[in-house]
mmCIF file of C-alpha atoms in Angstrom:
data_model
loop_
_atom_site.group_PDB
_atom_site.id
_atom_site.type_symbol
_atom_site.label_atom_id
_atom_site.label_comp_id
_atom_site.label_asym_id
_atom_site.label_seq_id
_atom_site.Cartn_x
_atom_site.Cartn_y
_atom_site.Cartn_z
ATOM 1 C CA GLN A 1 -18.450 1.869 -21.892
ATOM 2 C CA ILE A 2 -16.053 4.735 -22.549
ATOM 3 C CA SER A 3 -17.623 8.131 -23.103
ATOM 4 C CA GLY A 4 -16.279 10.264 -25.912
ATOM 5 C CA ASP A 5 -16.022 13.999 -25.628
ATOM 6 C CA SER A 6 -16.439 16.585 -28.336
ATOM 7 C CA MET A 7 -13.730 17.212 -30.905
ATOM 8 C CA SER A 8 -12.793 20.526 -29.318
ATOM 9 C CA GLY A 9 -13.031 19.457 -25.668
ATOM 10 C CA GLN A 10 -11.105 16.921 -23.594
ATOM 11 C CA LYS A 11 -10.338 13.847 -25.693
ATOM 12 C CA SER A 12 -10.888 10.300 -24.430
ATOM 13 C CA ARG A 13 -8.053 8.141 -25.719
ATOM 14 C CA VAL A 14 -8.004 4.359 -25.864
ATOM 15 C CA ARG A 15 -6.463 1.833 -28.167
ATOM 16 C CA LEU A 16 -9.149 1.277 -30.781
ATOM 17 C CA THR A 17 -10.073 -2.370 -31.121
ATOM 18 C CA ALA A 18 -12.923 -4.100 -32.934
ATOM 19 C CA GLY A 19 -14.678 -4.654 -29.602
ATOM 20 C CA ARG A 20 -14.372 -1.028 -28.517
ATOM 21 C CA VAL A 21 -15.572 0.152 -31.925
ATOM 22 C CA ALA A 22 -18.576 -2.192 -31.704
ATOM 23 C CA ASP A 23 -19.437 -1.176 -28.123
ATOM 24 C CA PHE A 24 -18.961 2.592 -28.439
ATOM 25 C CA ALA A 25 -22.247 4.516 -28.461
ATOM 26 C CA CYS A 26 -23.424 8.096 -28.349
ATOM 27 C CA GLN A 27 -24.713 9.222 -24.962
ATOM 28 C CA PRO A 28 -28.408 10.177 -24.831
ATOM 29 C CA GLY A 29 -28.947 13.863 -25.557
ATOM 30 C CA LYS A 30 -25.630 14.255 -27.414
ATOM 31 C CA SER A 31 -25.424 14.875 -31.163
ATOM 32 C CA GLN A 32 -22.195 12.856 -31.492
ATOM 33 C CA ALA A 33 -19.400 11.296 -29.479
ATOM 34 C CA PHE A 34 -15.716 10.698 -30.240
ATOM 35 C CA LEU A 35 -13.283 8.009 -29.198
ATOM 36 C CA TRP A 36 -9.656 8.855 -29.946
ATOM 37 C CA ASP A 37 -7.025 6.243 -30.737
ATOM 38 C CA THR A 38 -3.846 6.052 -28.665
ATOM 39 C CA ASP A 39 -1.772 4.198 -31.281
ATOM 40 C CA THR A 40 -1.926 7.032 -33.756
ATOM 41 C CA PRO A 41 -3.145 10.284 -32.220
ATOM 42 C CA ALA A 42 -4.845 11.578 -35.387
ATOM 43 C CA PRO A 43 -7.777 9.174 -36.001
ATOM 44 C CA ALA A 44 -10.948 9.000 -33.945
ATOM 45 C CA LEU A 45 -14.175 7.057 -34.028
ATOM 46 C CA ARG A 46 -17.246 9.289 -34.277
ATOM 47 C CA VAL A 47 -20.666 7.897 -33.458
ATOM 48 C CA THR A 48 -24.048 9.591 -33.843
ATOM 49 C CA PRO A 49 -27.331 8.869 -32.012
ATOM 50 C CA THR A 50 -28.425 6.756 -34.989
ATOM 51 C CA GLY A 51 -25.456 4.449 -34.327
ATOM 52 C CA ARG A 52 -23.515 5.439 -37.439
ATOM 53 C CA LYS A 53 -19.813 5.008 -36.741
ATOM 54 C CA THR A 54 -17.227 6.848 -38.809
ATOM 55 C CA PHE A 55 -13.467 7.141 -38.559
ATOM 56 C CA VAL A 56 -12.366 10.783 -38.698
ATOM 57 C CA PHE A 57 -9.084 12.660 -38.909
ATOM 58 C CA GLU A 58 -8.365 15.944 -37.147
ATOM 59 C CA SER A 59 -5.276 18.092 -37.274
ATOM 60 C CA ARG A 60 -4.205 21.724 -37.415
ATOM 61 C CA LEU A 61 -2.748 23.514 -40.421
ATOM 62 C CA HIS A 62 -1.760 27.178 -40.433
ATOM 63 C CA GLY A 63 -3.648 27.711 -37.173
ATOM 64 C CA ASN A 64 -6.894 26.192 -38.481
ATOM 65 C CA THR A 65 -8.504 22.898 -37.541
ATOM 66 C CA ILE A 66 -8.906 20.362 -40.336
ATOM 67 C CA ARG A 67 -11.504 17.619 -39.949
ATOM 68 C CA LEU A 68 -12.029 14.890 -42.527
ATOM 69 C CA ASN A 69 -14.111 11.740 -42.661
ATOM 70 C CA ILE A 70 -11.975 8.710 -43.376
ATOM 71 C CA GLY A 71 -14.847 6.274 -43.788
ATOM 72 C CA THR A 72 -17.433 4.241 -41.958
ATOM 73 C CA ALA A 73 -16.338 1.659 -39.411
ATOM 74 C CA ALA A 74 -18.258 -0.944 -41.430
ATOM 75 C CA ASP A 75 -16.156 -0.231 -44.548
ATOM 76 C CA TRP A 76 -12.780 0.596 -42.984
ATOM 77 C CA PRO A 77 -10.903 -1.871 -40.762
ATOM 78 C CA ILE A 78 -9.126 -0.121 -37.889
ATOM 79 C CA GLU A 79 -5.630 -0.684 -39.320
ATOM 80 C CA LYS A 80 -6.654 0.727 -42.674
ATOM 81 C CA ALA A 81 -8.158 3.807 -40.942
ATOM 82 C CA ARG A 82 -4.911 4.263 -38.992
ATOM 83 C CA GLY A 83 -2.927 4.067 -42.216
ATOM 84 C CA GLU A 84 -5.155 6.662 -43.891
ATOM 85 C CA ALA A 85 -4.835 8.939 -40.848
ATOM 86 C CA GLN A 86 -1.054 8.627 -41.045
ATOM 87 C CA ARG A 87 -1.146 9.492 -44.766
ATOM 88 C CA LEU A 88 -3.249 12.565 -44.031
ATOM 89 C CA LYS A 89 -0.942 13.550 -41.165
ATOM 90 C CA VAL A 90 2.097 13.403 -43.472
ATOM 91 C CA LEU A 91 0.336 15.793 -45.859
ATOM 92 C CA VAL A 92 -0.553 18.215 -43.057
ATOM 93 C CA ASP A 93 2.972 18.032 -41.621
ATOM 94 C CA SER A 94 4.230 18.955 -45.103
ATOM 95 C CA GLY A 95 1.973 22.026 -45.122
ATOM 96 C CA ILE A 96 -0.509 20.509 -47.596
ATOM 97 C CA ASP A 97 -4.252 20.672 -46.962
ATOM 98 C CA PRO A 98 -5.666 17.172 -47.665
ATOM 99 C CA ARG A 99 -9.033 18.720 -48.531
ATOM 100 C CA GLU A 100 -7.399 20.721 -51.333
ATOM 101 C CA VAL A 101 -5.645 17.588 -52.616
ATOM 102 C CA GLU A 102 -9.014 15.803 -52.692
ATOM 103 C CA ARG A 103 -10.663 18.742 -54.507
ATOM 104 C CA GLN A 104 -7.875 18.729 -57.093
ATOM 105 C CA GLN A 105 -8.234 14.970 -57.600
ATOM 106 C CA GLN A 106 -12.005 15.308 -58.024
ATOM 107 C CA ALA A 107 -11.525 18.168 -60.497
ATOM 108 C CA ALA A 108 -9.005 16.086 -62.459
ATOM 109 C CA GLN A 109 -11.404 13.120 -62.536
ATOM 110 C CA ALA A 110 -14.259 15.375 -63.663
ATOM 111 C CA ALA A 111 -12.052 16.829 -66.396
ATOM 112 C CA GLN A 112 -11.087 13.308 -67.523
ATOM 113 C CA LYS A 113 -14.744 12.279 -67.683
ATOM 114 C CA ALA A 114 -15.638 15.428 -69.599
ATOM 115 C CA THR A 115 -12.793 14.838 -72.050
ATOM 116 C CA ALA A 116 -13.847 11.225 -72.524
ATOM 117 C CA ALA A 117 -17.455 12.322 -73.070
ATOM 118 C CA VAL A 118 -16.357 14.869 -75.674
ATOM 119 C CA LYS A 119 -14.225 12.274 -77.446
ATOM 120 C CA ALA A 120 -17.120 9.807 -77.478
ATOM 121 C CA ALA A 121 -19.841 12.289 -78.504
ATOM 122 C CA THR A 122 -21.522 11.435 -81.779
ATOM 123 C CA VAL A 123 -22.789 13.704 -84.515
ATOM 124 C CA ALA A 124 -26.325 12.594 -83.578
ATOM 125 C CA GLU A 125 -25.835 13.800 -79.990
ATOM 126 C CA ALA A 126 -24.494 17.159 -81.155
ATOM 127 C CA TRP A 127 -27.333 17.452 -83.685
ATOM 128 C CA ALA A 128 -29.930 16.794 -80.948
ATOM 129 C CA VAL A 129 -28.396 19.497 -78.735
ATOM 130 C CA TYR A 130 -28.316 21.899 -81.687
ATOM 131 C CA LEU A 131 -31.984 21.269 -82.499
ATOM 132 C CA ALA A 132 -33.029 21.663 -78.851
ATOM 133 C CA ASP A 133 -31.090 24.934 -78.600
ATOM 134 C CA ARG A 134 -32.523 26.393 -81.810
ATOM 135 C CA ARG A 135 -36.149 25.166 -81.434
ATOM 136 C CA PRO A 136 -37.372 28.227 -79.469
ATOM 137 C CA HIS A 137 -36.168 30.440 -82.345
ATOM 138 C CA TRP A 138 -37.695 28.407 -85.177
ATOM 139 C CA GLY A 139 -41.201 27.733 -86.390
ATOM 140 C CA GLU A 140 -42.535 24.172 -86.132
ATOM 141 C CA ARG A 141 -42.188 23.480 -89.874
ATOM 142 C CA HIS A 142 -38.596 24.726 -89.926
ATOM 143 C CA TYR A 143 -37.798 22.480 -86.934
ATOM 144 C CA GLN A 144 -39.392 19.433 -88.612
ATOM 145 C CA ASP A 145 -37.387 20.108 -91.780
ATOM 146 C CA HIS A 146 -34.197 19.953 -89.713
ATOM 147 C CA GLU A 147 -35.314 16.721 -88.054
ATOM 148 C CA LYS A 148 -35.887 15.213 -91.530
ATOM 149 C CA LEU A 149 -32.306 16.007 -92.531
ATOM 150 C CA ALA A 150 -31.026 13.376 -90.072
ATOM 151 C CA ARG A 151 -33.904 10.886 -90.266
ATOM 152 C CA ALA A 152 -32.961 7.243 -90.896
ATOM 153 C CA GLY A 153 -35.638 6.560 -93.480
ATOM 154 C CA GLY A 154 -37.072 3.136 -94.257
ATOM 155 C CA THR A 155 -40.511 3.927 -92.803
ATOM 156 C CA THR A 156 -43.490 2.860 -94.903
ATOM 157 C CA ALA A 157 -45.212 5.864 -96.476
ATOM 158 C CA ASN A 158 -47.542 6.656 -99.356
ATOM 159 C CA ARG A 159 -46.045 10.014 -100.330
ATOM 160 C CA GLY A 160 -42.564 11.435 -100.727
ATOM 161 C CA THR A 161 -40.837 8.094 -101.255
ATOM 162 C CA ARG A 162 -39.921 8.525 -104.947
ATOM 163 C CA GLY A 163 -41.849 5.359 -105.754
ATOM 164 C CA ARG A 164 -40.029 3.184 -103.210
ATOM 165 C CA GLY A 165 -42.901 2.906 -100.700
ATOM 166 C CA VAL A 166 -40.579 3.783 -97.809
ATOM 167 C CA THR A 167 -39.111 7.080 -96.691
ATOM 168 C CA ILE A 168 -35.649 8.040 -97.850
ATOM 169 C CA ALA A 169 -32.887 8.698 -95.326
ATOM 170 C CA GLY A 170 -32.066 12.352 -94.779
ATOM 171 C CA PRO A 171 -28.807 13.633 -96.234
ATOM 172 C CA LEU A 172 -27.216 13.979 -92.775
ATOM 173 C CA HIS A 173 -28.153 10.455 -91.669
ATOM 174 C CA PRO A 174 -24.889 8.797 -92.818
ATOM 175 C CA LEU A 175 -22.967 11.136 -90.475
ATOM 176 C CA MET A 176 -25.116 10.620 -87.361
ATOM 177 C CA ALA A 177 -23.359 7.518 -85.980
ATOM 178 C CA MET A 178 -19.890 9.037 -86.372
ATOM 179 C CA ARG A 179 -17.977 10.399 -83.437
ATOM 180 C CA LEU A 180 -17.953 14.173 -83.648
ATOM 181 C CA ARG A 181 -14.166 14.232 -83.423
ATOM 182 C CA ASP A 182 -13.963 12.068 -86.570
ATOM 183 C CA LEU A 183 -15.972 14.590 -88.588
ATOM 184 C CA THR A 184 -12.986 16.031 -90.426
ATOM 185 C CA ALA A 185 -12.829 18.136 -93.573
ATOM 186 C CA PRO A 186 -11.976 15.126 -95.813
ATOM 187 C CA VAL A 187 -14.895 13.150 -94.341
ATOM 188 C CA ILE A 188 -17.271 16.044 -94.951
ATOM 189 C CA GLU A 189 -15.950 16.499 -98.502
ATOM 190 C CA ALA A 190 -16.462 12.777 -99.246
ATOM 191 C CA TRP A 191 -19.987 12.939 -97.784
ATOM 192 C CA ALA A 192 -20.822 16.098 -99.764
ATOM 193 C CA SER A 193 -19.597 14.641 -103.077
ATOM 194 C CA GLU A 194 -21.690 11.500 -102.504
#
């Protein structure tokens, strides 16, 4: 068994192999242990007392230490972890903080999801948000009147059906299934004239 020292202390270096990864354990009383690879100096195997094993990357940028999780040993083969460590090292050597790159990628993905959600939003979804927002400012009857405007109709009723025996769809109902972005002036004009 090879003992791993802390990230900031003396580093134990060995060539990481599947056997060494499997055998490496955290010493009793320690919160974590590290085993550094000799093939590529940047990656290390971190193990906790629970036995969780994670590949990590450590480097320095502008005088500060950067530490990133690469992934668990169960999910990342050693060669793949080495490759990721090399990719991260290239970024650091270029003066780029990999954490900032990751934050930018996550922000871009979040923006893409938000844009897709906006493009897919229906009139019914917007109407529900509008009603929920306005409800504290309205009386119950006024709120129910607004709900009726978008109601589908077709429910059996004795009153208010104009002799049909079923409720009539609210005037906004034909618009409810439309995507909000498709609710253009010509569409609204056609709906209003109908």
